[in-house]
CSV table of C-alpha atoms and ligand atoms in Angstrom, one decimal:
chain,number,residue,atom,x,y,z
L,1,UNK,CA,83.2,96.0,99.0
L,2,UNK,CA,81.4,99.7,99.9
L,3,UNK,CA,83.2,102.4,101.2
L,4,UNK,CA,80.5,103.0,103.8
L,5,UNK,CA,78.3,99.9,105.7
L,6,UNK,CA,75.0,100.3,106.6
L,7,UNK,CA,73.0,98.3,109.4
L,8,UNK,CA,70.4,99.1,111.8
L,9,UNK,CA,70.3,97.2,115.0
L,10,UNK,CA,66.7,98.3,116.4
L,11,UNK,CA,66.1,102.1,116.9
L,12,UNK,CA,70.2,102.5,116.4
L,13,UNK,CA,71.4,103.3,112.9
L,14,UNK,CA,75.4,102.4,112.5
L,15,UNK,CA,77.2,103.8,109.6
L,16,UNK,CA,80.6,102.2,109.3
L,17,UNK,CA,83.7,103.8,107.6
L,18,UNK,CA,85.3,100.8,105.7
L,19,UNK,CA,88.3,101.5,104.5
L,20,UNK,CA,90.5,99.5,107.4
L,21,UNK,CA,93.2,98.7,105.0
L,22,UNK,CA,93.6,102.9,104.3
L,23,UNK,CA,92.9,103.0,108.7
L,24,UNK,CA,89.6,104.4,107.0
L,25,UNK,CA,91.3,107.3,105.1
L,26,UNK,CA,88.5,109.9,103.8
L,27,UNK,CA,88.2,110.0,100.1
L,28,UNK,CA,85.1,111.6,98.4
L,29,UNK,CA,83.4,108.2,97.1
L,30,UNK,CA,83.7,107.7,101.3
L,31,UNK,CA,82.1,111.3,101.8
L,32,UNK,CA,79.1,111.0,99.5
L,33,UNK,CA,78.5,107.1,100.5
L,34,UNK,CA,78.1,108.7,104.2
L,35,UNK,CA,76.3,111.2,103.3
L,36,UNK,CA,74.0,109.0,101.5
L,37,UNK,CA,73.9,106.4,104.5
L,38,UNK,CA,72.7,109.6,106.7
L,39,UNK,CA,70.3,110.5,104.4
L,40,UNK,CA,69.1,106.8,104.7
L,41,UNK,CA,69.2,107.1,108.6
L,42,UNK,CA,67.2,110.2,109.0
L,43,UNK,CA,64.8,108.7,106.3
L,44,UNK,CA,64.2,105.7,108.2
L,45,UNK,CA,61.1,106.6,111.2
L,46,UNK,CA,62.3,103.2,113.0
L,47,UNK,CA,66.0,104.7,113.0
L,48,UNK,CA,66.3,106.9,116.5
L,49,UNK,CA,69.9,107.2,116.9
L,50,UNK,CA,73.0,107.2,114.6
L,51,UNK,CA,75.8,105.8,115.5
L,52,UNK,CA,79.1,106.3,113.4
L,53,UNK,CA,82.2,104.1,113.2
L,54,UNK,CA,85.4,103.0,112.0
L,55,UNK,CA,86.3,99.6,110.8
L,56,UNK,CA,89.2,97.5,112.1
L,57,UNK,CA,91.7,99.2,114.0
L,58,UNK,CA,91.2,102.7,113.9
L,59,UNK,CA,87.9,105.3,113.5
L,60,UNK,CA,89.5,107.6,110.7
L,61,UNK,CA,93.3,108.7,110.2
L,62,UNK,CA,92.0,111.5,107.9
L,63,UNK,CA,91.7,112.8,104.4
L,64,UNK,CA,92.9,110.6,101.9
L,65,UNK,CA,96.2,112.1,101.3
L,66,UNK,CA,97.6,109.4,99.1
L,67,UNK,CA,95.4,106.1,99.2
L,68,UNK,CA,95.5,104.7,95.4
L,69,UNK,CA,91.4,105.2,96.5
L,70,UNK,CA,92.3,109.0,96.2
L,71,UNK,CA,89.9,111.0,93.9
L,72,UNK,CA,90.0,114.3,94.2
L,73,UNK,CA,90.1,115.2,90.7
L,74,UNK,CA,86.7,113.4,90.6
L,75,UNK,CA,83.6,114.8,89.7
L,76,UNK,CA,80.4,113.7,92.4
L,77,UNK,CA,76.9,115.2,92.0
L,78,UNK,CA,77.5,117.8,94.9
L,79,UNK,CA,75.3,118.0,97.9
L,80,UNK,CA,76.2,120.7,100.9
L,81,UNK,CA,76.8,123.8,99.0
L,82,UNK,CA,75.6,125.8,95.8
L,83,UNK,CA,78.8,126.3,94.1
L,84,UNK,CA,80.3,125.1,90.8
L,85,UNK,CA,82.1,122.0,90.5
L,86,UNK,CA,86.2,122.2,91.3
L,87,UNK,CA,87.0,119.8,88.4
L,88,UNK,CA,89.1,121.7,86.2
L,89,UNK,CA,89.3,125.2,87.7
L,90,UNK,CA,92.6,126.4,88.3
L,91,UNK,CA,94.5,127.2,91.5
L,92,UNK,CA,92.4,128.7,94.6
L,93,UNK,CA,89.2,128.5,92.5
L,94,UNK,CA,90.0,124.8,92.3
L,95,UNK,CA,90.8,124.0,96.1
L,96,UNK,CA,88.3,126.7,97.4
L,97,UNK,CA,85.3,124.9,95.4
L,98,UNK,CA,86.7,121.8,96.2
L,99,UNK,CA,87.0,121.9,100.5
L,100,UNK,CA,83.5,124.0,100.9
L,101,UNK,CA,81.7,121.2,99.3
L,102,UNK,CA,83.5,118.1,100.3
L,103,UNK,CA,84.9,119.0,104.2
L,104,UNK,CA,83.5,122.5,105.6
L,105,UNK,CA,79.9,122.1,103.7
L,106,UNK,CA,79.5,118.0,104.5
L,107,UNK,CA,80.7,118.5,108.0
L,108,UNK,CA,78.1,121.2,108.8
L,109,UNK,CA,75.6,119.5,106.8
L,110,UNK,CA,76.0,116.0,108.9
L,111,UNK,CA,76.4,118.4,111.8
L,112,UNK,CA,72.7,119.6,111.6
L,113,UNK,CA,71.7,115.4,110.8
L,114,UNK,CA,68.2,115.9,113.0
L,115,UNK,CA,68.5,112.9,115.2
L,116,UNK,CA,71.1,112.3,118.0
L,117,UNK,CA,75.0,111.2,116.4
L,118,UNK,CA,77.4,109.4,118.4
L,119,UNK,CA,80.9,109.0,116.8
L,120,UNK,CA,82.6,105.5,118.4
L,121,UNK,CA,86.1,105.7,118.4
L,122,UNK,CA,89.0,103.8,118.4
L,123,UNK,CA,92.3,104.1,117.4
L,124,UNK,CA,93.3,106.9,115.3
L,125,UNK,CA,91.3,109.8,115.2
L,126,UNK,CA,93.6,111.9,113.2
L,127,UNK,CA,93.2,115.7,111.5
L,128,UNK,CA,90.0,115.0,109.1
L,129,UNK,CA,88.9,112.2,111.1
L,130,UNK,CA,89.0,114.8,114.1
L,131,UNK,CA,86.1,116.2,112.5
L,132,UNK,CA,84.1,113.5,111.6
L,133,UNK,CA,84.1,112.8,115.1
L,134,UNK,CA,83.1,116.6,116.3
L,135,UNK,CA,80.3,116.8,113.9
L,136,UNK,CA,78.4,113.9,115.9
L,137,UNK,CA,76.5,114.8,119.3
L,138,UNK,CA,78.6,112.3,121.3
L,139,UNK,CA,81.9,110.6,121.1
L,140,UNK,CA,82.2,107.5,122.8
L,141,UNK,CA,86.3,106.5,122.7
L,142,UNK,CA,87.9,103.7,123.7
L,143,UNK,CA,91.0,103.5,125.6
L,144,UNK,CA,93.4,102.9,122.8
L,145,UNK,CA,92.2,105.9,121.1
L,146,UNK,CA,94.2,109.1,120.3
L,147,UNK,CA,93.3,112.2,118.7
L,148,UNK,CA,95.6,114.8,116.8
L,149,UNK,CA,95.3,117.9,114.1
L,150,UNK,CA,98.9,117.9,112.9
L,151,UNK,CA,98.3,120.3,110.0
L,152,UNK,CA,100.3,123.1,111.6
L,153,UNK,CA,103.1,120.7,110.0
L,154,UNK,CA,102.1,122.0,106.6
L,155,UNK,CA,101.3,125.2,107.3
L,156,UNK,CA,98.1,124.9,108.1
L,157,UNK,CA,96.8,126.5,111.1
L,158,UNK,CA,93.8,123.0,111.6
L,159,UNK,CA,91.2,121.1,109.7
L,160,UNK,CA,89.0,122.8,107.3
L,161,UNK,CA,85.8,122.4,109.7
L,162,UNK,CA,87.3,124.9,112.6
L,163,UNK,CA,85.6,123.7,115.9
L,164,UNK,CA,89.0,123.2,118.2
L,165,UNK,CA,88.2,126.6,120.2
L,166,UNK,CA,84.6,125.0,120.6
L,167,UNK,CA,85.1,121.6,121.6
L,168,UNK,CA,88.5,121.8,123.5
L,169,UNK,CA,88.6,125.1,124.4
L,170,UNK,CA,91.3,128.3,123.4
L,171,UNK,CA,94.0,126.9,125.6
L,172,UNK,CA,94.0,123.3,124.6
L,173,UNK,CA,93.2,124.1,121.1
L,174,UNK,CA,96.6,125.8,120.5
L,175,UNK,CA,98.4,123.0,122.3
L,176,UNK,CA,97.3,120.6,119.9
L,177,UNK,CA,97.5,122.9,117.0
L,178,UNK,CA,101.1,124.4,118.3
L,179,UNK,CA,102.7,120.8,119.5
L,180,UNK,CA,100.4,118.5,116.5
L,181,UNK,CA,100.9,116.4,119.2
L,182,UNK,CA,98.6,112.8,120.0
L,183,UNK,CA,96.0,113.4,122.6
L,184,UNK,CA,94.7,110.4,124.8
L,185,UNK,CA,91.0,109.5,125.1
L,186,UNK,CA,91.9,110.8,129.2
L,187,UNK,CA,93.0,113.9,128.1
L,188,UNK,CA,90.3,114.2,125.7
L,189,UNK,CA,87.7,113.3,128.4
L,190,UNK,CA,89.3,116.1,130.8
L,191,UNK,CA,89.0,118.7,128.3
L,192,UNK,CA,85.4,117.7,127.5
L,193,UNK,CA,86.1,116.5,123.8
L,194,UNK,CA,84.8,113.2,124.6
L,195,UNK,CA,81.4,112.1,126.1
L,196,UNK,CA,82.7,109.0,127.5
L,197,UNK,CA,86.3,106.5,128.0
L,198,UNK,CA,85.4,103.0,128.2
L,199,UNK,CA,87.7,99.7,127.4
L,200,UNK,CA,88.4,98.6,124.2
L,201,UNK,CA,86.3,95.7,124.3
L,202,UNK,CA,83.4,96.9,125.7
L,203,UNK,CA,83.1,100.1,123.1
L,204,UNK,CA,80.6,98.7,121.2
L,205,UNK,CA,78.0,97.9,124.4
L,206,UNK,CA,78.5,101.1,125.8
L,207,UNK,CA,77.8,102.9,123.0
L,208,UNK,CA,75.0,100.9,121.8
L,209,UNK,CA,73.5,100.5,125.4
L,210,UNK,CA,74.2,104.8,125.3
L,211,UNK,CA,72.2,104.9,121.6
L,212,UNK,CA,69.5,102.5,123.0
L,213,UNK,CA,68.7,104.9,126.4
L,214,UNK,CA,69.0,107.9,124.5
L,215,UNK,CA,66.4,106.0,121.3
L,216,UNK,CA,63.6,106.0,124.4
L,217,UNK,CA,63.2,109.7,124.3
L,218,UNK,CA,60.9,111.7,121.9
L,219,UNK,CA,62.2,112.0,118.2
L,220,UNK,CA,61.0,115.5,118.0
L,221,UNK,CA,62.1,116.6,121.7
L,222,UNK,CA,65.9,115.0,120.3
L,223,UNK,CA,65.9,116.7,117.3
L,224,UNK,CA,64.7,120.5,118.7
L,225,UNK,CA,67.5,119.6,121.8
L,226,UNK,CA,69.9,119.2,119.4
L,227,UNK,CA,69.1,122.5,117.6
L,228,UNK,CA,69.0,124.4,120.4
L,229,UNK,CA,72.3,123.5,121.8
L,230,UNK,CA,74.4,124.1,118.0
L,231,UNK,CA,72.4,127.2,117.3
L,232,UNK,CA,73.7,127.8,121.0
L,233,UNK,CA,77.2,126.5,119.8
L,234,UNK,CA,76.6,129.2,116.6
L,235,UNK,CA,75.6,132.3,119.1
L,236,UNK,CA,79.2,131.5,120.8
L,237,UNK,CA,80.7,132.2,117.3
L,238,UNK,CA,81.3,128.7,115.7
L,239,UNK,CA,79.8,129.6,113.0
L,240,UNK,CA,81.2,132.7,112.1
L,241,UNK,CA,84.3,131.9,113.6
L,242,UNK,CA,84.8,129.0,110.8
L,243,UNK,CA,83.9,130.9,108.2
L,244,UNK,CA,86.7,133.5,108.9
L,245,UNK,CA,89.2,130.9,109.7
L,246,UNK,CA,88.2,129.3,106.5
L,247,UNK,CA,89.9,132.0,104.6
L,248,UNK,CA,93.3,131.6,106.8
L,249,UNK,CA,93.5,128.3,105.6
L,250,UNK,CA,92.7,128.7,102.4
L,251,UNK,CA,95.2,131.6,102.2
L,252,UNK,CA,97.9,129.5,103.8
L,253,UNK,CA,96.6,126.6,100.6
L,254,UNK,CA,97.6,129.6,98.5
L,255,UNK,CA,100.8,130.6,100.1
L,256,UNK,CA,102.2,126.7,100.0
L,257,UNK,CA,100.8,126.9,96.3
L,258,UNK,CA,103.2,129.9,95.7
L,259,UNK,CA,106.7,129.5,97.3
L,260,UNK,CA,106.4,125.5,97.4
L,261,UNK,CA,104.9,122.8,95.0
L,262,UNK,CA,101.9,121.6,96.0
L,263,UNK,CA,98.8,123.2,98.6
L,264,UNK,CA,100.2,120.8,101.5
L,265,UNK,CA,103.7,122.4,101.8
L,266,UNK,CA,105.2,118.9,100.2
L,267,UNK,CA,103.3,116.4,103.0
L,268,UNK,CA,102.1,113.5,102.0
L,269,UNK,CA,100.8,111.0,104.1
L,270,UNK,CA,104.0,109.0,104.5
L,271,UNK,CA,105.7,112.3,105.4
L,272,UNK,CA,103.0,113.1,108.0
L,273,UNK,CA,103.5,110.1,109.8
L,274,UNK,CA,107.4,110.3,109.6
L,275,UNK,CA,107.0,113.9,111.2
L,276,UNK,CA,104.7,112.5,114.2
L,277,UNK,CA,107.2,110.2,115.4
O,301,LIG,ZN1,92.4,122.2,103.1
């Protein structure tokens, strides 16, 4: 069974994350085998749209913190960054190589993907899932959906790809970060994470009817729309802005590393959950 399903239905691409049995935990076999169906995608002249999604009950709970799937002392042919590879480098040399290539450097890289995205989400969208779903144009979420970036729990201040002032705005970007609270698809919606709320059961259609409507449009016209508005997005200081917060977290990596025993402040994934409630 892949990691990562491909299918096109028409003009729409849909990449699925297929790990339901890990509620599609993020490992890197998972990040390259996306990055690979994307590649496909944007490949593909017929393909207009791409839309990404989660199988079973939830769109993404996250890095793989502790799946038996987990592989990050795994070498993979390295595609978003030129930098060495993090197998076998010690300490912040390690962890440094190792997020710029496989979170920050993907996530920007699938960010600038030159046809429209739309992440359909249901169910958990939690901390590295967060940004799977930011990277895409849209989100579509269901009702049953809920969002959170609990990192703050280890010591973290967010996810390695730093869009929370961007796409919730400063004031609801420290609630979730202070609180690592759930947020609702509503809430979500009100703070203009998400493109759309629609039932559970009718997720698919409306995405796909969205993906279809927004397929009709010129491919070129899409892609130098979607340009325009991130290199917009960058003038406002995302990009900058994440490279700078890049270094708090991997200094706050560092400081767990130092006066604890691992780089997450002792949380695993079972401890993560615990602390949610
Ligand atoms: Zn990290």
């Amino acid at each position: 069974m892949s990691v990562v399903e491909y299918e096109r239905r028409g003009a729409v691409a849909v990449v699925t994350m297929n790990r339901p049995e890990y509620r599609n935990a993020q490992n890197s076999a998972m990040t390259y085998a996306l990055d690979e169906a994307f590649t496909r995608a944007v490949d593909d002249d017929e393909v207009a749209v791409i839309v990404l999604a989660g199988a079973g009950d939830h769109f993404s709970a996250g890095h793989d913190i502790g799946s038996p799937g987990r592989d990050v002392d795994i070498s993979f042919e390295r595609k978003a960054v030129m930098w060495w590879d993090h197998v076998g480098r010690p300490g912040g040399d390690q962890r440094y190589a190792r997020e710029m290539e496989v979170y920050l450097g993907m996530c920007r890289r699938w960010r600038e993907i030159p046809k429209p995205t739309i992440a359909m989400v249901q169910g958990a969208c939690v901390a590295g899932g967060l940004m799977l779903a930011w990277v895409c144009d849209l989100i579509v979420a269901a009702e049953d959906a809920f969002f959170a970036d609990p990192v703050v729990r280890m010591g973290i201040p967010g996810v390695e790809y730093f869009a929370h002032p961007w796409v919730l705005g400063p004031r609801a970007a420290k609630e979730v970060l202070f609180t690592g609270d759930r947020f609702s698809a509503q809430r979500a919606y009100e703070w203009g994470m998400v493109s759309r709320v629609v039932d559970r059961d009718s997720l698919a259609d409306e995405t796909f009817q969205l993906a279809e409507r927004i397929g009709k449009m010129p491919q070129f016209g899409l892609a130098l729309a979607k340009r325009a508005v991130n290199q917009s997005e960058d003038l406002m200081g995302m990009r900058a802005g994440m490279d700078s917060v890049f270094g708090l977290h991997h200094f706050a990596h560092a400081h767990n590393a130092e006066v604890g025993t691992d780089a997450l402040a002792g949380m695993d994934a079972r401890a993560m959950k615990k602390a949610q409630g």
